[in-house]
XYZ file of N, CA, C and O in Angstrom:
716
model
N -14.155 20.870 -28.549
C -13.248 21.786 -27.659
C -12.951 20.736 -26.143
O -12.137 20.456 -25.746
N -14.253 20.171 -25.753
C -14.228 19.342 -24.698
C -12.771 18.147 -24.574
O -12.060 17.858 -23.652
N -12.964 17.751 -26.003
C -11.912 16.570 -26.082
C -10.587 16.983 -25.946
O -9.691 16.589 -25.631
N -10.094 18.030 -26.626
C -9.014 18.979 -26.202
C -8.910 19.156 -25.105
O -7.391 19.194 -24.824
N -9.695 19.793 -24.367
C -9.258 19.710 -22.893
C -9.011 18.665 -21.832
O -8.052 18.651 -21.459
N -9.664 17.531 -22.707
C -9.430 16.413 -21.819
C -8.096 15.751 -21.961
O -7.142 15.158 -21.432
N -7.675 15.991 -23.293
C -6.741 15.656 -24.024
C -5.234 16.261 -23.288
O -4.224 15.733 -22.735
N -5.403 17.709 -23.015
C -4.398 18.521 -22.513
C -4.280 17.889 -21.110
O -2.988 17.905 -20.535
N -5.596 17.841 -20.397
C -5.058 17.362 -18.802
C -4.714 15.970 -18.764
O -3.975 16.348 -18.033
N -5.049 15.103 -19.708
C -4.339 13.304 -19.588
C -2.931 13.748 -19.701
O -1.916 13.521 -18.809
N -2.339 14.550 -20.707
C -1.070 14.748 -20.833
C -0.331 15.653 -19.783
O 0.670 15.097 -19.199
N -0.849 16.445 -19.426
C -0.619 17.424 -18.200
C -0.126 16.209 -16.482
O 0.817 16.167 -15.937
N -1.215 15.579 -16.843
C -1.111 14.890 -15.257
C -0.244 13.749 -15.462
O 0.778 13.454 -14.718
N -0.152 13.108 -16.804
C 0.745 12.144 -17.262
C 2.208 12.475 -16.937
O 2.990 11.783 -16.715
N 2.299 13.848 -17.572
C 3.905 13.967 -17.195
C 4.815 14.616 -15.799
O 5.746 14.153 -15.540
N 3.317 14.661 -15.046
C 3.780 15.016 -13.694
C 3.850 13.933 -12.739
O 3.978 13.560 -11.934
N 2.922 12.569 -13.486
C 3.221 11.158 -12.563
C 1.970 10.934 -11.785
O 2.211 10.020 -11.589
N 1.102 11.536 -11.892
C -0.353 11.309 -11.684
C -1.163 10.790 -12.406
O -1.417 10.879 -13.418
N -1.735 9.726 -12.206
C -2.387 8.872 -12.759
C -3.537 9.405 -13.191
O -4.738 10.130 -12.246
N -4.145 9.703 -14.494
C -5.345 10.497 -14.939
C -6.506 9.381 -15.299
O -7.680 10.121 -15.091
N -6.140 8.121 -15.921
C -7.486 7.369 -16.067
C -7.000 5.964 -14.983
O -5.640 5.837 -14.862
N -7.578 5.412 -15.010
C -8.135 3.768 -14.218
C -8.816 3.249 -14.850
O -9.649 3.256 -15.147
N -8.367 1.580 -14.863
C -9.141 0.622 -15.210
C -10.038 0.300 -14.043
O -9.934 0.973 -12.969
N -10.830 -0.724 -14.629
C -12.031 -1.019 -13.393
C -11.588 -1.916 -12.675
O -12.300 -2.544 -11.776
N -10.436 -2.769 -12.941
C -10.459 -4.301 -12.540
C -8.949 -3.697 -11.388
O -8.639 -3.086 -11.434
N -9.423 -4.862 -10.377
C -8.781 -4.592 -9.069
C -7.752 -5.406 -9.210
O -7.504 -6.743 -9.941
N -6.783 -5.242 -8.320
C -5.137 -5.969 -8.315
C -5.035 -7.032 -6.841
O -4.818 -5.789 -6.040
N -4.870 -7.735 -6.631
C -5.109 -8.256 -5.220
C -3.400 -8.318 -5.065
O -2.584 -9.283 -5.748
N -3.077 -7.493 -3.830
C -1.713 -7.390 -3.694
C -1.393 -8.686 -2.524
O -0.393 -9.303 -2.624
N -2.130 -8.857 -1.725
C -2.145 -9.730 -0.502
C -3.397 -10.727 -0.452
O -4.634 -9.650 0.126
N -3.483 -11.849 -0.995
C -4.945 -12.579 -0.684
C -4.997 -13.313 0.285
O -4.222 -14.214 0.659
N -5.874 -12.666 1.476
C -6.232 -13.492 2.685
C -7.348 -14.747 2.629
O -7.668 -14.963 3.879
N -7.468 -15.049 1.371
C -8.414 -16.291 1.213
C -7.464 -17.541 0.986
O -8.420 -18.714 1.133
N -6.234 -17.309 1.107
C -5.306 -18.688 1.492
C -4.314 -18.591 2.247
O -3.623 -17.597 2.155
N -4.364 -19.622 2.937
C -2.851 -20.079 4.004
C -1.392 -20.011 3.156
O -0.822 -18.874 3.687
N -1.747 -20.428 2.214
C -0.397 -20.448 1.163
C 0.177 -19.322 0.754
O 0.945 -18.892 0.686
N -0.820 -18.326 0.258
C -0.646 -17.143 -0.478
C -0.270 -16.035 0.873
O 0.464 -15.346 0.426
N -0.929 -16.331 2.158
C -0.202 -15.340 3.304
C 1.155 -15.923 3.675
O 2.072 -15.068 3.797
N 1.324 -16.801 3.289
C 2.750 -17.582 4.071
C 3.852 -17.555 3.044
O 5.158 -17.371 3.575
N 3.574 -17.460 2.021
C 4.420 -16.913 0.975
C 4.951 -15.747 0.959
O 6.391 -15.401 0.428
N 4.770 -14.774 2.117
C 5.394 -13.298 2.270
C 5.641 -13.585 3.541
O 5.154 -13.542 4.632
N 6.896 -13.328 3.407
C 7.727 -13.476 4.635
C 7.756 -12.009 5.737
O 8.155 -11.100 5.103
N 7.436 -12.276 7.069
C 7.109 -12.745 7.994
C 5.830 -13.515 8.282
O 5.527 -13.359 9.510
N 4.970 -13.073 7.582
C 3.493 -13.031 7.768
C 3.325 -14.402 7.893
O 3.590 -15.706 7.211
N 2.015 -14.571 8.734
C 1.520 -15.691 9.190
C 0.028 -15.589 9.094
O -0.514 -14.782 8.908
N -0.649 -17.150 8.907
C -2.076 -16.559 8.354
C -2.595 -17.123 10.049
O -2.292 -18.163 10.708
N -3.551 -16.356 10.365
C -4.107 -16.351 11.269
C -6.004 -16.431 11.038
O -6.554 -16.002 9.830
N -6.679 -16.987 12.006
C -8.313 -17.620 11.865
C -8.937 -16.885 13.060
O -10.443 -17.223 12.788
N -8.315 -16.684 13.879
C -9.016 -16.066 15.033
C -9.306 -14.450 14.842
O -10.437 -14.160 15.279
N -8.185 -13.658 14.012
C -8.527 -12.332 14.080
C -8.946 -12.337 12.726
O -7.933 -11.763 12.305
N -10.583 -12.357 12.439
C -10.464 -11.822 10.878
C -11.509 -10.694 10.544
O -12.342 -10.294 11.116
N -11.420 -10.312 9.502
C -12.666 -9.385 8.968
C -13.182 -9.774 7.729
O -14.279 -10.560 8.467
N -13.104 -9.777 6.802
C -14.215 -10.772 5.675
C -13.610 -11.924 5.169
O -14.546 -12.793 4.447
N -12.290 -11.982 5.198
C -11.946 -13.350 4.349
C -11.600 -14.257 5.401
O -11.692 -14.245 6.829
N -11.228 -15.418 5.405
C -11.300 -16.679 6.071
C -10.330 -16.727 6.796
O -10.022 -16.793 7.562
N -8.925 -15.981 6.458
C -7.568 -15.873 7.260
C -7.325 -14.317 7.171
O -7.779 -13.278 6.674
N -6.974 -13.730 8.320
C -5.727 -12.910 8.132
C -4.548 -12.886 8.205
O -3.704 -13.901 8.551
N -3.917 -11.872 7.857
C -2.117 -11.956 7.595
C -1.767 -11.398 8.691
O -1.311 -10.201 9.009
N -1.458 -12.431 9.676
C -0.184 -11.596 10.990
C 0.749 -11.024 10.597
O 1.847 -12.153 10.272
N 1.179 -9.891 11.048
C 2.652 -9.723 11.240
C 2.887 -9.488 12.483
O 2.151 -8.037 13.235
N 3.772 -9.577 13.321
C 4.222 -9.281 14.760
C 5.376 -9.574 15.048
O 6.272 -10.192 14.279
N 5.967 -9.047 16.215
C 6.934 -9.460 17.044
C 8.058 -8.582 16.387
O 8.300 -7.666 15.562
N 8.840 -9.193 16.610
C 10.628 -8.650 16.616
C 11.017 -8.850 15.193
O 11.661 -7.990 14.753
N 9.952 -9.756 14.313
C 10.538 -9.900 12.916
C 9.730 -8.471 12.066
O 9.591 -8.888 10.855
N 8.754 -7.913 12.722
C 8.308 -7.002 12.166
C 8.630 -5.752 11.778
O 8.235 -4.582 11.515
N 9.761 -5.791 11.419
C 10.261 -4.734 10.672
C 9.970 -4.102 9.532
O 9.750 -2.893 9.168
N 9.887 -5.188 8.261
C 9.164 -4.389 6.936
C 9.054 -6.044 6.664
O 9.236 -6.664 6.937
N 7.572 -5.569 5.575
C 7.327 -6.484 4.738
C 7.273 -5.893 3.319
O 6.972 -4.887 3.429
N 7.467 -6.856 2.290
C 7.806 -6.111 0.919
C 6.504 -7.186 -0.151
O 6.293 -8.180 -0.006
N 5.958 -6.476 -0.402
C 4.642 -7.113 -1.475
C 4.633 -7.020 -2.883
O 5.111 -5.879 -3.377
N 4.551 -7.858 -3.538
C 4.704 -7.736 -5.045
C 3.477 -7.163 -5.427
O 2.409 -7.110 -5.386
N 3.834 -6.061 -6.230
C 2.689 -5.037 -7.096
C 3.065 -4.770 -8.738
O 4.243 -5.452 -9.025
N 1.952 -4.517 -9.484
C 2.535 -4.407 -10.631
C 3.440 -3.599 -10.672
O 3.070 -2.480 -10.287
N 3.922 -3.270 -12.037
C 5.098 -2.238 -12.271
C 4.390 -0.858 -12.596
O 4.772 -0.026 -12.317
N 3.479 -0.626 -13.079
C 2.289 0.163 -13.599
C 1.443 0.318 -12.785
O 0.431 -0.394 -13.046
N 1.282 1.150 -11.710
C 0.213 1.865 -11.181
C -0.831 2.664 -11.454
O -1.604 2.980 -11.089
N -0.762 3.023 -12.650
C -1.073 3.961 -13.553
C -2.794 3.679 -13.561
O -3.783 4.546 -13.413
N -3.549 2.453 -13.251
C -4.581 1.988 -13.517
C -5.363 1.962 -12.498
O -6.572 1.774 -12.725
N -4.985 2.559 -11.677
C -5.218 2.229 -10.172
C -4.888 3.562 -9.283
O -4.161 4.458 -10.018
N -6.262 3.832 -8.256
C -6.159 5.103 -8.087
C -5.951 4.966 -6.213
O -5.722 6.165 -5.692
N -6.341 3.609 -6.064
C -6.395 3.497 -4.549
C -5.638 2.402 -3.924
O -5.851 1.482 -4.905
N -4.830 2.456 -2.835
C -4.380 1.152 -2.074
C -5.431 1.074 -1.156
O -5.625 1.792 -0.286
N -6.306 -0.199 -1.115
C -7.079 -0.621 -0.085
C -7.260 -1.595 0.788
O -6.933 -2.846 0.228
N -7.730 -1.878 2.071
C -7.443 -2.236 2.748
C -8.249 -2.302 4.090
O -7.918 -1.102 4.402
N -8.259 -3.449 4.935
C -8.624 -3.301 6.354
C -7.322 -3.881 7.116
O -6.834 -5.013 6.928
N -7.073 -3.381 8.741
C -6.455 -4.050 9.196
C -6.437 -3.764 10.614
O -7.157 -2.775 11.114
N -5.915 -4.558 11.473
C -6.321 -4.804 12.888
C -5.022 -4.230 13.641
O -4.007 -4.859 13.332
N -4.900 -3.496 14.311
C -3.835 -3.163 15.210
C -3.877 -4.017 16.746
O -5.333 -3.336 17.401
N -2.763 -4.479 17.139
C -3.248 -4.723 18.759
C -2.872 -3.359 19.577
O -3.833 -3.570 20.942
N -2.309 -2.486 19.197
C -1.983 -1.355 20.141
C -1.910 -0.240 18.846
O -1.754 -0.577 17.856
N -2.046 0.721 19.681
C -1.502 2.338 18.813
C 0.120 2.100 18.231
O 0.749 1.838 18.614
N 0.253 2.191 16.743
C 1.514 2.064 15.824
C 1.542 2.899 14.849
O 0.307 3.448 14.495
N 2.417 3.306 14.227
C 2.576 3.657 13.080
C 3.367 2.877 12.028
O 4.389 2.111 12.213
N 2.802 2.944 10.716
C 3.554 2.118 9.799
C 3.690 3.163 8.559
O 3.303 3.975 8.566
N 4.654 2.974 7.815
C 4.796 3.623 6.955
C 4.920 2.854 5.262
O 5.322 1.831 5.372
N 4.098 3.257 4.284
C 3.894 2.370 2.949
C 4.699 3.105 1.806
O 4.899 4.359 1.920
N 5.499 2.169 1.295
C 6.735 2.936 0.471
C 6.468 2.375 -1.231
O 6.364 1.071 -0.997
N 6.400 2.860 -1.946
C 5.991 2.333 -3.167
C 7.299 2.746 -3.579
O 8.036 3.678 -4.344
N 8.377 1.829 -3.908
C 9.625 2.069 -4.185
C 9.925 2.314 -6.001
O 8.961 1.353 -6.938
N 10.587 3.310 -6.381
C 10.969 3.704 -7.817
C 12.363 4.191 -7.933
O 12.054 5.458 -8.434
N 12.723 3.153 -7.715
C 14.282 3.880 -7.443
C 14.971 4.421 -8.896
O 14.966 3.655 -9.983
N 15.862 4.991 -8.881
C 15.884 6.068 -9.951
C 17.438 5.823 -9.729
O 18.445 6.604 -8.909
N 18.234 5.272 -10.482
C 19.633 5.263 -10.478
C 20.595 6.213 -10.940
O 21.646 6.471 -10.905
N 19.537 7.435 -11.594
C 20.573 8.462 -11.687
C 20.356 9.513 -10.585
O 20.789 10.416 -10.368
N 20.001 9.109 -9.688
C 19.769 10.062 -8.266
C 20.879 9.377 -7.292
O 20.469 8.263 -6.979
N 20.963 9.747 -5.889
C 21.385 9.045 -4.894
C 20.532 9.041 -3.919
O 19.310 9.876 -3.840
N 20.586 8.308 -2.857
C 19.290 7.619 -1.916
C 18.176 7.252 -2.363
O 17.903 6.475 -3.714
N 17.190 6.804 -1.800
C 16.242 6.000 -2.233
C 15.221 6.963 -2.779
O 14.413 7.822 -2.296
N 14.311 6.485 -3.682
C 13.401 7.191 -4.518
C 12.284 6.318 -4.301
O 12.083 5.323 -4.882
N 11.179 7.306 -4.037
C 9.920 6.331 -3.943
C 8.495 7.400 -3.536
O 8.437 8.454 -3.399
N 7.307 6.772 -3.598
C 6.165 7.404 -3.123
C 5.769 6.480 -1.782
O 5.720 5.159 -1.141
N 5.418 7.511 -0.925
C 5.003 7.067 0.295
C 4.108 7.989 1.242
O 3.363 8.714 0.574
N 3.601 7.331 2.325
C 2.686 7.723 3.206
C 2.751 6.801 4.684
O 2.798 5.504 4.448
N 2.892 7.846 5.659
C 2.872 7.393 7.218
C 1.119 6.844 7.484
O 0.608 8.009 7.338
N 0.845 6.108 7.945
C -0.225 5.815 8.352
C -0.471 5.611 10.200
O 0.547 4.774 10.530
N -1.178 6.041 10.946
C -1.157 6.357 12.397
C -2.440 5.054 12.325
O -3.268 5.583 12.074
N -2.021 4.115 13.200
C -3.266 3.133 13.391
C -3.451 3.236 15.161
O -2.586 3.220 15.609
N -4.772 2.935 15.226
C -5.066 3.319 16.529
C -5.827 1.490 16.841
O -5.877 0.678 15.701
N -5.867 0.709 18.265
C -6.042 -0.741 18.385
C -7.745 -0.657 17.756
O -8.708 -0.112 17.639
N -7.719 -2.218 17.209
C -9.347 -2.744 16.467
C -8.757 -2.584 15.066
O -7.950 -2.205 14.522
N -9.826 -3.255 14.295
C -9.936 -2.882 12.827
C -10.569 -1.838 12.242
O -11.144 -0.741 12.761
N -9.761 -1.456 11.386
C -10.008 0.079 10.447
C -9.620 0.106 9.002
O -9.042 -1.229 8.895
N -10.475 0.565 8.437
C -10.354 0.724 6.477
C -9.297 1.783 5.916
O -9.359 2.952 6.903
N -8.626 1.145 5.554
C -7.288 2.038 4.995
C -7.912 2.292 3.468
O -7.772 1.470 2.523
N -7.755 3.658 3.095
C -8.011 3.848 1.820
C -6.441 4.881 1.356
O -6.594 5.893 2.032
N -5.776 4.539 0.851
C -4.576 5.501 0.509
C -4.890 5.943 -1.275
O -4.504 4.998 -1.959
N -5.013 7.092 -1.536
C -5.001 7.648 -2.453
C -3.528 8.090 -3.337
O -2.223 8.402 -2.722
N -3.579 6.954 -4.521
C -2.093 6.917 -4.983
C -1.397 7.946 -5.605
O -0.421 8.432 -5.031
N -2.376 9.006 -6.048
C -1.697 10.397 -6.621
C -1.457 11.316 -5.668
O -1.008 12.412 -5.700
N -2.012 10.973 -4.235
C -1.565 12.121 -3.053
C -0.404 11.392 -2.275
O -0.261 12.148 -1.461
N 0.587 10.481 -2.623
C 1.466 9.863 -1.891
C 2.691 11.318 -1.862
O 2.824 11.531 -2.652
N 3.028 10.979 -0.624
C 4.370 11.907 -0.566
C 5.636 11.536 -1.523
O 5.675 9.984 -1.326
N 6.043 12.431 -2.547
C 7.238 11.901 -3.476
C 8.558 12.037 -2.667
O 8.730 13.174 -1.970
N 9.509 11.148 -2.373
C 10.526 11.325 -2.315
C 11.660 10.917 -3.221
O 11.955 10.516 -3.626
N 12.862 12.387 -3.108
C 13.532 12.414 -4.199
C 13.064 12.579 -5.573
O 12.265 13.289 -5.760
N 13.670 11.734 -6.480
C 12.825 11.208 -7.884
C 12.626 10.311 -8.157
O 13.754 9.412 -8.956
N 11.492 9.446 -8.074
C 11.223 8.233 -8.447
C 11.193 8.254 -10.043
O 10.846 9.119 -10.407
N 10.897 7.035 -10.730
C 10.970 7.267 -11.920
C 9.305 7.255 -12.345
O 9.413 7.723 -13.494
N 8.176 7.160 -11.647
C 7.125 7.608 -12.081
C 6.143 6.304 -11.444
O 6.594 5.267 -11.080
N 4.853 6.643 -11.529
C 3.915 5.623 -11.182
C 3.609 4.728 -12.278
O 3.152 3.623 -11.931
N 4.322 4.587 -13.432
C 4.480 3.677 -14.188
C 5.788 2.826 -14.468
O 5.640 1.931 -15.217
N 6.628 2.708 -13.346
C 7.775 2.202 -13.042
C 7.899 2.173 -11.972
O 9.063 2.290 -11.122
N 7.016 1.113 -10.680
C 7.104 1.059 -9.559
C 7.782 -0.535 -9.399
O 7.277 -1.769 -9.917
N 8.867 -0.615 -8.429
C 9.287 -1.499 -7.920
C 8.351 -2.913 -7.253
O 8.445 -3.988 -6.930
N 8.027 -2.444 -5.950
C 7.511 -3.102 -4.742
C 6.738 -2.185 -4.066
O 6.738 -0.716 -4.099
N 5.810 -2.811 -2.892
C 5.397 -2.241 -2.137
C 5.904 -2.380 -0.765
O 6.115 -3.906 -0.533
N 6.051 -1.530 0.227
C 6.925 -2.201 1.522
C 5.843 -1.767 2.483
O 5.863 -0.605 2.445
N 5.953 -2.257 3.466
C 5.171 -1.970 4.728
C 6.157 -1.795 5.743
O 6.641 -2.943 6.185
N 6.658 -0.826 6.270
C 7.663 -0.900 7.413
C 7.082 -0.271 8.813
O 6.458 0.727 8.954
N 7.558 -0.654 10.215
C 7.302 -0.573 11.399
C 8.326 0.387 11.863
O 8.365 0.757 13.177
N 9.498 0.246 11.373
C 10.557 0.814 11.752
C 10.892 1.885 10.863
O 11.020 1.799 9.587
N 11.911 2.831 11.136
C 12.488 3.676 10.449
C 11.605 5.197 10.363
O 10.517 5.235 11.473
N 11.685 6.381 9.612
C 11.117 7.355 9.508
C 10.518 7.920 10.841
O 9.355 7.861 10.939
N 11.155 7.943 11.868
C 10.880 8.742 13.362
C 9.948 7.831 13.606
O 9.274 8.293 14.956
N 9.319 6.454 13.379
C 8.483 5.677 13.945
C 9.011 4.723 15.602
O 10.440 4.758 15.752
N 8.061 5.210 16.025
C 8.895 4.715 17.811
C 7.773 3.368 18.386
O 7.906 3.174 19.508
N 7.053 2.406 17.353
C 6.720 1.382 17.550
C 7.753 0.133 18.366
O 8.870 -0.045 18.192
N 7.331 -0.119 19.296
C 7.969 -1.418 20.317
C 7.238 -2.723 19.534
O 6.364 -3.320 19.321
N 8.733 -3.207 18.917
C 8.290 -4.192 18.282
C 7.770 -5.814 18.975
O 7.269 -6.770 18.756
N 8.031 -5.520 20.342
C 7.973 -6.594 21.337
C 6.280 -6.852 21.599
O 5.705 -8.087 22.155
N 5.471 -5.860 21.346
C 3.755 -5.717 21.475
C 3.646 -5.002 20.116
O 2.007 -5.352 19.914
N 3.997 -4.872 18.985
C 3.299 -4.911 17.660
C 2.927 -6.098 16.976
O 3.658 -7.122 17.036
N 1.387 -5.625 16.529
C 1.001 -6.795 16.210
C -0.557 -6.367 14.990
O -1.332 -5.535 15.395
N -0.112 -6.695 13.815
C -1.069 -6.265 12.960
C -1.509 -7.427 12.277
O -0.760 -8.221 11.636
N -2.954 -7.246 12.331
C -3.741 -8.215 11.212
C -4.290 -7.849 9.733
O -4.993 -6.671 10.044
N -4.055 -7.970 8.773
C -4.555 -7.691 7.055
C -5.419 -8.352 6.904
O -5.399 -9.627 6.893
N -6.555 -7.814 5.983
C -7.185 -8.377 5.308
C -6.894 -8.070 4.121
O -5.568 -7.556 3.847
N -7.393 -8.715 2.999
C -6.925 -8.738 1.430
C -6.634 -7.225 1.203
O -7.442 -6.052 1.469
N -5.349 -6.888 0.821
C -4.870 -5.812 0.478
C -5.039 -5.884 -1.344
O -4.911 -6.742 -2.152
N -5.721 -4.686 -1.479
C -6.127 -4.532 -3.304
C -5.342 -3.017 -3.488
O -5.689 -2.107 -3.020
N -5.199 -2.840 -5.095
C -4.753 -1.875 -5.815
C -6.723 -1.389 -6.757
O -6.641 -2.668 -7.186
N -7.067 -0.751 -6.167
C -8.534 -0.482 -6.772
C -8.713 0.821 -7.593
O -7.924 1.960 -7.747
N -9.555 0.987 -8.510
C -10.038 2.058 -8.998
C -10.769 2.539 -8.431
O -12.219 1.882 -8.602
N -11.229 3.319 -7.545
C -12.072 4.310 -6.722
C -12.134 6.018 -7.594
O -11.398 6.376 -7.650
N -13.363 5.946 -8.447
C -13.869 7.231 -9.669
C -13.634 8.047 -8.599
O -13.471 9.371 -9.293
N -14.263 8.355 -7.694
C -13.809 9.572 -6.874
C -12.340 10.054 -6.472
O -12.339 11.148 -6.457
N -11.290 9.324 -6.981
C -9.986 9.456 -6.722
C -9.335 9.723 -8.399
O -8.351 10.629 -8.544
N -9.896 9.664 -9.397
C -9.250 9.756 -10.709
C -9.345 11.554 -10.788
O -9.881 12.337 -10.149
N -8.337 12.080 -11.902
C -8.136 13.056 -12.147
C -9.075 13.849 -12.722
O -9.699 13.495 -13.558
């Protein structure tokens, strides 16, 4: 009976696009242990002065800080959480967007979350299954990329003073988030 209930829940969550099971392996989205891995993502710069746990931080600042795009696995269902530390120079807001463009619909299709940041280091844990759904994304198992934006979505960041330092960004399996 328990197996039947577990199977029914797995099928129900899978049908609505919520990850029901996750693997235990983490996926590194942004690796801050290497200068070259940071600078491979435009317009990020490697910094050694404002760091958290890694050798470097990924600095995102100034007028070029409209958005960054990070490669992620196409299938997010093995993961429950996007986890990272970020240092903000000033109060600011950024938008995380997991693009999942559906060619059958008009407009952008994605999963997203707006983050309000305060000055200093802060730990960010975004539960993937609780992201806001915009329009009709293809599914958590068919995602194109992760974009982090400092403009749009009614945000009023002053890009002339905008500066974020990211420590390593990972997709992880947090057992407290599994369905």
